[in-house]
Tab-separated table of C-alpha atoms and ligand atoms in Angstrom:
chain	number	residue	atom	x	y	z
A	1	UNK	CA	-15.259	-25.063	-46.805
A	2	UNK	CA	-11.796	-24.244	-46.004
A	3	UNK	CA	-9.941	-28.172	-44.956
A	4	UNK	CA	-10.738	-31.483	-45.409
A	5	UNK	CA	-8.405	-33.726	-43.507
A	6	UNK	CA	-8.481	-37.383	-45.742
A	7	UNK	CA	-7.554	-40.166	-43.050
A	8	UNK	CA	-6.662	-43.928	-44.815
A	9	UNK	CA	-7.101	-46.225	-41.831
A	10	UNK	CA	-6.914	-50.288	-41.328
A	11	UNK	CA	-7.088	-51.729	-37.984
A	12	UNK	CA	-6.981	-48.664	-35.977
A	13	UNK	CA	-9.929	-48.195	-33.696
A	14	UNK	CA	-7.624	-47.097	-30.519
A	15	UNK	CA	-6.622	-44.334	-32.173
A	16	UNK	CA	-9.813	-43.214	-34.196
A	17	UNK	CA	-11.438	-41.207	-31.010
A	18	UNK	CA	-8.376	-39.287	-30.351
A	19	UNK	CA	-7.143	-37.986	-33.737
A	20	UNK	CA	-11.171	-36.756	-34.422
A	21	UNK	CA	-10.575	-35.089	-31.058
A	22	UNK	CA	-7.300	-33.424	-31.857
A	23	UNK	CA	-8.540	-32.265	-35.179
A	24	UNK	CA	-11.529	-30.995	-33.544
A	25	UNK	CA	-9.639	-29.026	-31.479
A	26	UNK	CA	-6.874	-27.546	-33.786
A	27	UNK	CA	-9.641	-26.607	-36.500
A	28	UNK	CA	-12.181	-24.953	-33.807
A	29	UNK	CA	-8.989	-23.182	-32.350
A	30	UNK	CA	-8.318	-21.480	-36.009
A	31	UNK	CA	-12.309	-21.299	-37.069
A	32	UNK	CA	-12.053	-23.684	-39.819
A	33	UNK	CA	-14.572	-24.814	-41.647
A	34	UNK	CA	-13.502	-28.489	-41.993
A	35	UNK	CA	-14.520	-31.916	-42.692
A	36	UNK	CA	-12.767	-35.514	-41.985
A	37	UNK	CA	-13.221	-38.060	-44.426
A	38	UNK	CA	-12.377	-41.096	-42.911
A	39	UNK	CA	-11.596	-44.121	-45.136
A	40	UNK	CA	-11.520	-47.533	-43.837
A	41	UNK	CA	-9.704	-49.578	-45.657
A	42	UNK	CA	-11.643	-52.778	-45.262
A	43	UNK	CA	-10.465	-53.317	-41.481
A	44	UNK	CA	-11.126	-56.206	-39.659
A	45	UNK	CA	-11.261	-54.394	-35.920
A	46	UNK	CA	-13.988	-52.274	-34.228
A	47	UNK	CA	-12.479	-49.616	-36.702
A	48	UNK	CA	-16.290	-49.012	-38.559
A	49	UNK	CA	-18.197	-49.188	-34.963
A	50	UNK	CA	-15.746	-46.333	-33.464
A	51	UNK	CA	-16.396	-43.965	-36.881
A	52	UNK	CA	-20.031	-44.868	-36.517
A	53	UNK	CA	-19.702	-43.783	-32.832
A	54	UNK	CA	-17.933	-40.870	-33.337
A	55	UNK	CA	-20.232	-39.264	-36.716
A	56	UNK	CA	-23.222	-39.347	-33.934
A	57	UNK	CA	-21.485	-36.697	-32.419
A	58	UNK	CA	-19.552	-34.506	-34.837
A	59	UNK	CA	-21.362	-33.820	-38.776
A	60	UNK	CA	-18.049	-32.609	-39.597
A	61	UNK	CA	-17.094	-36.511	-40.275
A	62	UNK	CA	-17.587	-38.325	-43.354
A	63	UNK	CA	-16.883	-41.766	-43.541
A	64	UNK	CA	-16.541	-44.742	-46.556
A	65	UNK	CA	-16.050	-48.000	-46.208
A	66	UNK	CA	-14.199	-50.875	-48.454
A	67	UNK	CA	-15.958	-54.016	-48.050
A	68	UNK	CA	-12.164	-55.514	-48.253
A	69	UNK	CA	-8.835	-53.919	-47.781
A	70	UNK	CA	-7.369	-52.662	-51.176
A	71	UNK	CA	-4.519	-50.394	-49.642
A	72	UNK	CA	-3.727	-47.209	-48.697
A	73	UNK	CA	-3.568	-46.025	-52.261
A	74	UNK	CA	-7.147	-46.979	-52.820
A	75	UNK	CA	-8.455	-45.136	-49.928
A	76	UNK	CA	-6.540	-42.083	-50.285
A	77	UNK	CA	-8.385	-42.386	-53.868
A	78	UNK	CA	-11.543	-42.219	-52.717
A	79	UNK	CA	-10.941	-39.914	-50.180
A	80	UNK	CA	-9.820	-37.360	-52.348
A	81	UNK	CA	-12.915	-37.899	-54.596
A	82	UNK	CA	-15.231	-36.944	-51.954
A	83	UNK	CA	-13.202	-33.628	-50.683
A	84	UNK	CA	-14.907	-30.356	-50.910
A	85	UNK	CA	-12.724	-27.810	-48.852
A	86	UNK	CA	-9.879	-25.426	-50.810
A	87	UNK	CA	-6.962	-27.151	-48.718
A	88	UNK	CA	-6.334	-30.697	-48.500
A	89	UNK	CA	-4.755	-32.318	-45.881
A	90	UNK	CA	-3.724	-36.270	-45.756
A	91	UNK	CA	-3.053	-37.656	-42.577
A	92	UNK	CA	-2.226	-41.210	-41.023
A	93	UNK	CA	-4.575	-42.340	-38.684
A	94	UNK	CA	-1.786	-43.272	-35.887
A	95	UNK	CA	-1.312	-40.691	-34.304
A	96	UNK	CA	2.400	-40.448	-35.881
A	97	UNK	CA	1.175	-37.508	-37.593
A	98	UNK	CA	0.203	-33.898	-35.588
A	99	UNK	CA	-2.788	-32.238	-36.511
A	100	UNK	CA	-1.071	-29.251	-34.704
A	101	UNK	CA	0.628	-28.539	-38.142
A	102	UNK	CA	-2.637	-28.083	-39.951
A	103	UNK	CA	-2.319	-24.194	-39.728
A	104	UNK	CA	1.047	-23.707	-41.188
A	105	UNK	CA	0.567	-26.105	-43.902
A	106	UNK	CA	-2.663	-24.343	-44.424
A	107	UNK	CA	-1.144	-20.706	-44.602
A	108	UNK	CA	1.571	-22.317	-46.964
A	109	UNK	CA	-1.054	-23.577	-49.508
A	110	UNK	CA	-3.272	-20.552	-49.299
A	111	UNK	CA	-0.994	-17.387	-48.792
A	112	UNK	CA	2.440	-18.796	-50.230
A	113	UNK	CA	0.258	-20.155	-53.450
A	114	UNK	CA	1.965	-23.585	-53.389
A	115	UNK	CA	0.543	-27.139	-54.987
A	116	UNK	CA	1.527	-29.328	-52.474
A	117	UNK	CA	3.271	-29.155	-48.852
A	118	UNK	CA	4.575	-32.121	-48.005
A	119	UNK	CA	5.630	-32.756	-44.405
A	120	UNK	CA	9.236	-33.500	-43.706
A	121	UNK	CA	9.934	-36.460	-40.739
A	122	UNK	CA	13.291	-34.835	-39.599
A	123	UNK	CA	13.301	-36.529	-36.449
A	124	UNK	CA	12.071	-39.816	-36.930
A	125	UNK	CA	10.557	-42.214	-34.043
A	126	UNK	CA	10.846	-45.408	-36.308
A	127	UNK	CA	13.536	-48.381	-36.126
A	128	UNK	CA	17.129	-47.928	-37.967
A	129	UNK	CA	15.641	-50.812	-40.699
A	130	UNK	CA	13.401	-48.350	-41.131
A	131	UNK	CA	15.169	-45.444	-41.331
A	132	UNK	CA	18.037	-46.443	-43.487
A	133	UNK	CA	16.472	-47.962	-46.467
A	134	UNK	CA	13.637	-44.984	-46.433
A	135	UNK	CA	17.028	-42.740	-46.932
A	136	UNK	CA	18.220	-44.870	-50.134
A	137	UNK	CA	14.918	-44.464	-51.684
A	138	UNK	CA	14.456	-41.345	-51.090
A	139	UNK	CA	17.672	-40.315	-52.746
A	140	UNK	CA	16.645	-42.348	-55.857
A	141	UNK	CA	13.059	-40.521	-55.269
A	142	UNK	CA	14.579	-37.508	-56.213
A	143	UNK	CA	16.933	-38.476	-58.626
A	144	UNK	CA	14.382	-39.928	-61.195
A	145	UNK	CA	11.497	-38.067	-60.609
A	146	UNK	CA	13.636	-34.610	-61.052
A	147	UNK	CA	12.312	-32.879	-57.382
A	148	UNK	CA	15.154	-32.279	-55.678
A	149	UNK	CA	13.652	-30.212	-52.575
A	150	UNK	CA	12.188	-33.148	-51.061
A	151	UNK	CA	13.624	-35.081	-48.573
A	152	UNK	CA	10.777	-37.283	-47.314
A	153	UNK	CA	7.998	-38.499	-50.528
A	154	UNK	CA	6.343	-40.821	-47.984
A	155	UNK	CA	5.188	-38.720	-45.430
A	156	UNK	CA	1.753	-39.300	-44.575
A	157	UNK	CA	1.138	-35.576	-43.649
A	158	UNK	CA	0.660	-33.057	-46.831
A	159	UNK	CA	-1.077	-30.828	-47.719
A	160	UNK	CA	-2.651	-29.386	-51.309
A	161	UNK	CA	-4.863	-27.043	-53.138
A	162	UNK	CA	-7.931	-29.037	-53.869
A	163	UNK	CA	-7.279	-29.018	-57.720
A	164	UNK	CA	-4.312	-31.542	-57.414
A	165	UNK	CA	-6.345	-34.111	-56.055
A	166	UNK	CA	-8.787	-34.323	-58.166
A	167	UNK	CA	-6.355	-34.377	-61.126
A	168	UNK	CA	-3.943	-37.160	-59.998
A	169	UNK	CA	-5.575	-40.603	-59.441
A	170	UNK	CA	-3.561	-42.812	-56.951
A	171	UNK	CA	-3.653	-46.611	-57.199
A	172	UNK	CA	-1.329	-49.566	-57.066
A	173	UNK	CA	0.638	-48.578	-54.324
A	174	UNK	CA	2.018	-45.003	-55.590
A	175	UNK	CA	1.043	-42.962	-52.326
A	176	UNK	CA	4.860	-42.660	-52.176
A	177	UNK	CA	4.995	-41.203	-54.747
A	178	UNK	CA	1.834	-38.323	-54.556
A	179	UNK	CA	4.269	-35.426	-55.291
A	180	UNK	CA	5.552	-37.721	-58.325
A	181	UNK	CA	1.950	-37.585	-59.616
A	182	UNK	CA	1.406	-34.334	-58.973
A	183	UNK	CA	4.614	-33.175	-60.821
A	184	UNK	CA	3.548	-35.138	-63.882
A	185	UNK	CA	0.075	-33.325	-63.725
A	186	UNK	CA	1.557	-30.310	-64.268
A	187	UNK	CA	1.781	-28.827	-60.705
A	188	UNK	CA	5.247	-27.168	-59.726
A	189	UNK	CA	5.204	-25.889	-56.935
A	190	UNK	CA	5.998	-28.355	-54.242
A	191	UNK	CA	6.962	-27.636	-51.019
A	192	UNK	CA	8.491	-29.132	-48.198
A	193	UNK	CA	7.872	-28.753	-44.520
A	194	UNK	CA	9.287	-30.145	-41.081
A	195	UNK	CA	7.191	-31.861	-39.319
A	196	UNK	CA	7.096	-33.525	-35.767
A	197	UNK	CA	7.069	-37.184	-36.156
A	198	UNK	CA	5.401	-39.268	-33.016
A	199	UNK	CA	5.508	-43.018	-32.143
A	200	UNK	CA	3.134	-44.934	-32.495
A	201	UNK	CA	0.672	-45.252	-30.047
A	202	UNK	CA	-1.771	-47.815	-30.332
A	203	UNK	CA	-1.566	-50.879	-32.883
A	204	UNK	CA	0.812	-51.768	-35.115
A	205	UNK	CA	2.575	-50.907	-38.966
A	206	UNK	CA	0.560	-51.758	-41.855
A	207	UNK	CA	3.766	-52.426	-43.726
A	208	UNK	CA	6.432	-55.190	-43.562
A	209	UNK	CA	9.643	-55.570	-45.435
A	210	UNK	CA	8.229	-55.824	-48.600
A	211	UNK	CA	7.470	-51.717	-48.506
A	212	UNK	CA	11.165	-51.572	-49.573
A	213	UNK	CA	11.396	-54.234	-52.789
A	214	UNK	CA	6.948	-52.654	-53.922
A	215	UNK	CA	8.406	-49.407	-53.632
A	216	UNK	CA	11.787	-49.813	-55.770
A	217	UNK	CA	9.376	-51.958	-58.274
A	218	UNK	CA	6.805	-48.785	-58.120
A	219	UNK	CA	9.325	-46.722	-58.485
A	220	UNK	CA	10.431	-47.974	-62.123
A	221	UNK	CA	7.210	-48.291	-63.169
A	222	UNK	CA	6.145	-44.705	-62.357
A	223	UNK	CA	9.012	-43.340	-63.813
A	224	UNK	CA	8.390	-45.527	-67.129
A	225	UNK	CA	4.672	-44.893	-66.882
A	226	UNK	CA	5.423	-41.211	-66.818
A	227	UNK	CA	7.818	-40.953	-69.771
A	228	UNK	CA	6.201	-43.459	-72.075
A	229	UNK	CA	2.864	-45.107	-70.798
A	230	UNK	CA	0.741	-43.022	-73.236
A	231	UNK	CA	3.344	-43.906	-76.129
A	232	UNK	CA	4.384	-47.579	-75.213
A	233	UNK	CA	5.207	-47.980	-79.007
A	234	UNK	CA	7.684	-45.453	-78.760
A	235	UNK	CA	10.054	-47.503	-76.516
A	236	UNK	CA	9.512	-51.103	-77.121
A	237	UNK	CA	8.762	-50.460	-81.090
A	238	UNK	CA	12.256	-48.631	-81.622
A	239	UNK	CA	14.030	-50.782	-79.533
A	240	UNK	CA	12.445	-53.948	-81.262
A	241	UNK	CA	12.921	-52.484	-85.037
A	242	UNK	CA	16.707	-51.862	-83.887
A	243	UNK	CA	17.124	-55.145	-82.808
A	244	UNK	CA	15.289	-56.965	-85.455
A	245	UNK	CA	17.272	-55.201	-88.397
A	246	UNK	CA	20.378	-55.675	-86.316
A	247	UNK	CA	19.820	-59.735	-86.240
A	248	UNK	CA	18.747	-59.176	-90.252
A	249	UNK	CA	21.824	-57.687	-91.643
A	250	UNK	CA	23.936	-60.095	-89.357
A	251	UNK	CA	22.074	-63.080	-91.144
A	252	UNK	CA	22.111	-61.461	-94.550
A	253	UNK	CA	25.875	-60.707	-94.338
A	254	UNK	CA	27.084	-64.107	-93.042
A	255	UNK	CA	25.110	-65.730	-95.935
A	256	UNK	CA	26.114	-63.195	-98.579
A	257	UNK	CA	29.765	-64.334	-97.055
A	258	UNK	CA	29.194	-67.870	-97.457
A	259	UNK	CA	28.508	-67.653	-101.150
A	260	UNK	CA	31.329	-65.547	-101.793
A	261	UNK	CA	33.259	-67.945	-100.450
A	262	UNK	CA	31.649	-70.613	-102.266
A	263	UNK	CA	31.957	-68.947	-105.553
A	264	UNK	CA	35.598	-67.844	-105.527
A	265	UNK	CA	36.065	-71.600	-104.661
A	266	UNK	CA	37.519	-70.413	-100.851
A	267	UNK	CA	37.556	-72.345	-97.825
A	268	UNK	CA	34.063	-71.157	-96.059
A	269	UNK	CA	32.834	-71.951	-92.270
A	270	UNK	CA	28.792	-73.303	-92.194
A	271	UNK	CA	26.812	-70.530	-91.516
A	272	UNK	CA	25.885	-72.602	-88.167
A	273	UNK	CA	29.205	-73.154	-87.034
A	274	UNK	CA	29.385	-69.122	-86.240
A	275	UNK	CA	28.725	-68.009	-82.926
A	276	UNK	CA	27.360	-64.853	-84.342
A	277	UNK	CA	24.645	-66.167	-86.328
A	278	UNK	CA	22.899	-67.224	-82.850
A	279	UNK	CA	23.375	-63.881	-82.002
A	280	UNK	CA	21.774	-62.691	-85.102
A	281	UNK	CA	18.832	-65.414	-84.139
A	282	UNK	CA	18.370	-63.417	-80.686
A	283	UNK	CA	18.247	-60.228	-81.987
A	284	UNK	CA	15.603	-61.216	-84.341
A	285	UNK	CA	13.046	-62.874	-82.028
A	286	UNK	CA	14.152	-60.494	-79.072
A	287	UNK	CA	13.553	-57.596	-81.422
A	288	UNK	CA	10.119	-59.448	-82.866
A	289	UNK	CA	8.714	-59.657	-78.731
A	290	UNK	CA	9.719	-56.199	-77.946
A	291	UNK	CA	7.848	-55.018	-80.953
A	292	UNK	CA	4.460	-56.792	-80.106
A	293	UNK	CA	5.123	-55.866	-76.598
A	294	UNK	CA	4.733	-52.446	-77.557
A	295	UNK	CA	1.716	-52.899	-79.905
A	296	UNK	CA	-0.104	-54.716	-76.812
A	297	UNK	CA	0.998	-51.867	-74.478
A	298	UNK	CA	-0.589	-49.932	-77.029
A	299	UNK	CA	-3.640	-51.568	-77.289
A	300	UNK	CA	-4.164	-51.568	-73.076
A	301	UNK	CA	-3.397	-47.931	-72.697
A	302	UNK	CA	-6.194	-47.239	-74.810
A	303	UNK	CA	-8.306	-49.064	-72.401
A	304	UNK	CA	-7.241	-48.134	-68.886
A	305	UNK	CA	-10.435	-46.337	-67.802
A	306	UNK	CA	-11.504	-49.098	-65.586
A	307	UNK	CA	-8.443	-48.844	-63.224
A	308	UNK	CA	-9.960	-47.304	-60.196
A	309	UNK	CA	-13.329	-49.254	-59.900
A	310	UNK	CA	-13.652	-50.308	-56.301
A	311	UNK	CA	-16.611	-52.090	-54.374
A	312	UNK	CA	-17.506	-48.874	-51.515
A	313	UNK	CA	-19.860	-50.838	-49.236
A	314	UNK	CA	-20.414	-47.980	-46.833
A	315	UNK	CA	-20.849	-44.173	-47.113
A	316	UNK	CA	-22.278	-41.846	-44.403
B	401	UDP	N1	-3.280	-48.046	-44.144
B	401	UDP	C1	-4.389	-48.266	-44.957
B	401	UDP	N2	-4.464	-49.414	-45.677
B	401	UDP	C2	-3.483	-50.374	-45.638
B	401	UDP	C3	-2.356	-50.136	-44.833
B	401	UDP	C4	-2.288	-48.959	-44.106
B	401	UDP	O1	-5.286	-47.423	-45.027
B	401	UDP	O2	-3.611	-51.391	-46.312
B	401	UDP	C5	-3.197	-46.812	-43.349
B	401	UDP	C6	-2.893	-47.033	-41.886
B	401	UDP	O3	-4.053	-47.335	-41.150
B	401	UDP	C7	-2.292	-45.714	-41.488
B	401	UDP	C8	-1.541	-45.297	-42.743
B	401	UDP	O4	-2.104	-46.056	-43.811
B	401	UDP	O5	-3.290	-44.753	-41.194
B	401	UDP	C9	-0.041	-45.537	-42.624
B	401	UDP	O6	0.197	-46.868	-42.230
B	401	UDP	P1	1.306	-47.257	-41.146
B	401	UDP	O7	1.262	-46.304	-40.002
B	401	UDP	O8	1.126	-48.697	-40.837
B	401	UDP	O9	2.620	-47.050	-41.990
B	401	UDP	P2	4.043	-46.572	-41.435
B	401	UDP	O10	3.813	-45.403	-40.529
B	401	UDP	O11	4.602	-47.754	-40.722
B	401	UDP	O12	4.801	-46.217	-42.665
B	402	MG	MG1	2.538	-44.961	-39.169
């Protein structure tokens, strides 16, 4: 099978019978062989009645259900479990997103050997509150994660060879950061393409304000995942030891001062009557957390299997 387009999707029946439609179109226009998984998210609309609908007609659709909404994370997880085609395409289910790019992206994976396309909103149809902070994190995007060719991380639309999917597992909320993963799984070439960016048509964002703090929060912790979530000790225990032996010797030397003082006879302060010596204290227990922090850490990374168990009511 040459595509399969993955579609995350909450709440958005309207648009369901038109993007199959378009998709159909574009793929029997080329002579793809092609699939659509469809992944509702747990919505709360007609959303499952319109996929059931619309699989009567066309095989080509696959479809899974969440029995509650876990995020678009989650569903593009599953989704890219069940793919079978070479190329893999994401795409929102809003119509924001053209499947009239599917080609090029398509020629780009298979023909200019890259990982992962990832589509490029130039032109954006989307408020200024929207646009602005998207910019910002962007910038820090690229500055962290060390791939500086991309100028949009969130775009729904990308494509990839089928191999990066199934090595990256996407939870939390890190689809904004997919070419992150991929990066970190060892696949370089990422690519970057301009794509047209419509209005919505029918329903409304799935994301408030708080996309903008979740994302600067999922930001850190990918970045700190990345560099030392399979060595936790490695941070928190040399920044503990530091600390701890730093609050030690400060204690041991104001002591050792004291009864120097004391045994030349010399005018000597009380140990507690020296800012220092509190802190000495916080540098000890600070130093004494940060080290069991990092044995914990430890302990959990060794037992993170379980992190992408979900409850699929549905499958067709
Ligand atoms: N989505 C989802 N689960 C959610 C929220 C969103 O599967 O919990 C889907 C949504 O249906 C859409 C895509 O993710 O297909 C992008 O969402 P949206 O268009 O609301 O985001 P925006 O374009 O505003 O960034
Ligand atoms: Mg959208």
């Amino acid at each position: 099978m040459d595509i399969s387009v993955v579609v995350p999707l909450y709440n958005e029946a309207e648009s369901l019978p038109e993007l199959v439609d378009w998709n159909r179109r574009v793929m029997e226009a080329h002579g793809f062989s092609y699939e659509i998984i469809l992944v509702d998210d747990g919505s709360s609309d007609e959303s499952w009645e319109v996929i059931e609908q619309l699989r009567a007609q066309n095989p080509c659709i696959k479809a899974i259900k969440f029995r509650r909404n876990y995020g678009k994370s989650a569903a593009l997880n599953v989704g890219f479990e069940a793919v079978q085609g070479n190329v893999v395409i994401t795409m929102d289910a809003d119509l924001q997103d053209s499947p009239d790019e599917i080609p090029e992206l398509y020629r780009r994976i298979t023909e200019e050997r890259y990982d992962l396309v990832s589509g490029w909103k130039k032109k954006r149809h989307d408020p200024l509150s929207k646009t602005l902070p998207t910019k910002l994190f962007n910038s820090a995007t690229r500055k962290m994660s060390g791939i500086h060719n991309l100028h949009d991380f969130n775009c729904g639309l990308k494509a990839y060879k089928r191999e990066v999917v199934k090595s990256i597992e996407v939870y939390g909320e890190m689809h904004r950061y997919i070419p992150v993963l991929a990066k970190w799984a060892g696949f370089k070439r990422i690519g970057e393409q301009v794509v047209e960016h419509r209005p919505r048509k029918y329903g409304t964002t799935k994301f408030g304000f708080s996309r903008f703090i979740n994302g600067f929060l999922d930001l850190l912790s990918i970045f700190f995942v990345g560099k030392f979530g399979k060595r936790p000790m490695h941070f928190f225990g040399t920044m503990g030891v530091l600390s701890f032996i730093a609050g030690l010797f400060i204690t041991i030397w104001l002591i050792a001062e004291k009864l120097i003082d004391i045994a030349n006879n010399a005018k000597y302060r009380n140990v507690t009557d020296q800012p220092l010596f509190y802190i000495a204290l916080v540098a000890i227990v600070v130093g004494f957390q940060l080290f069991l922090t990092g044995f914990v850490a430890e302990l959990v990374s060794r037992n993170s299997s379980e992190r992408n168990h979900y409850q699929i009511e549905k499958k067709l």
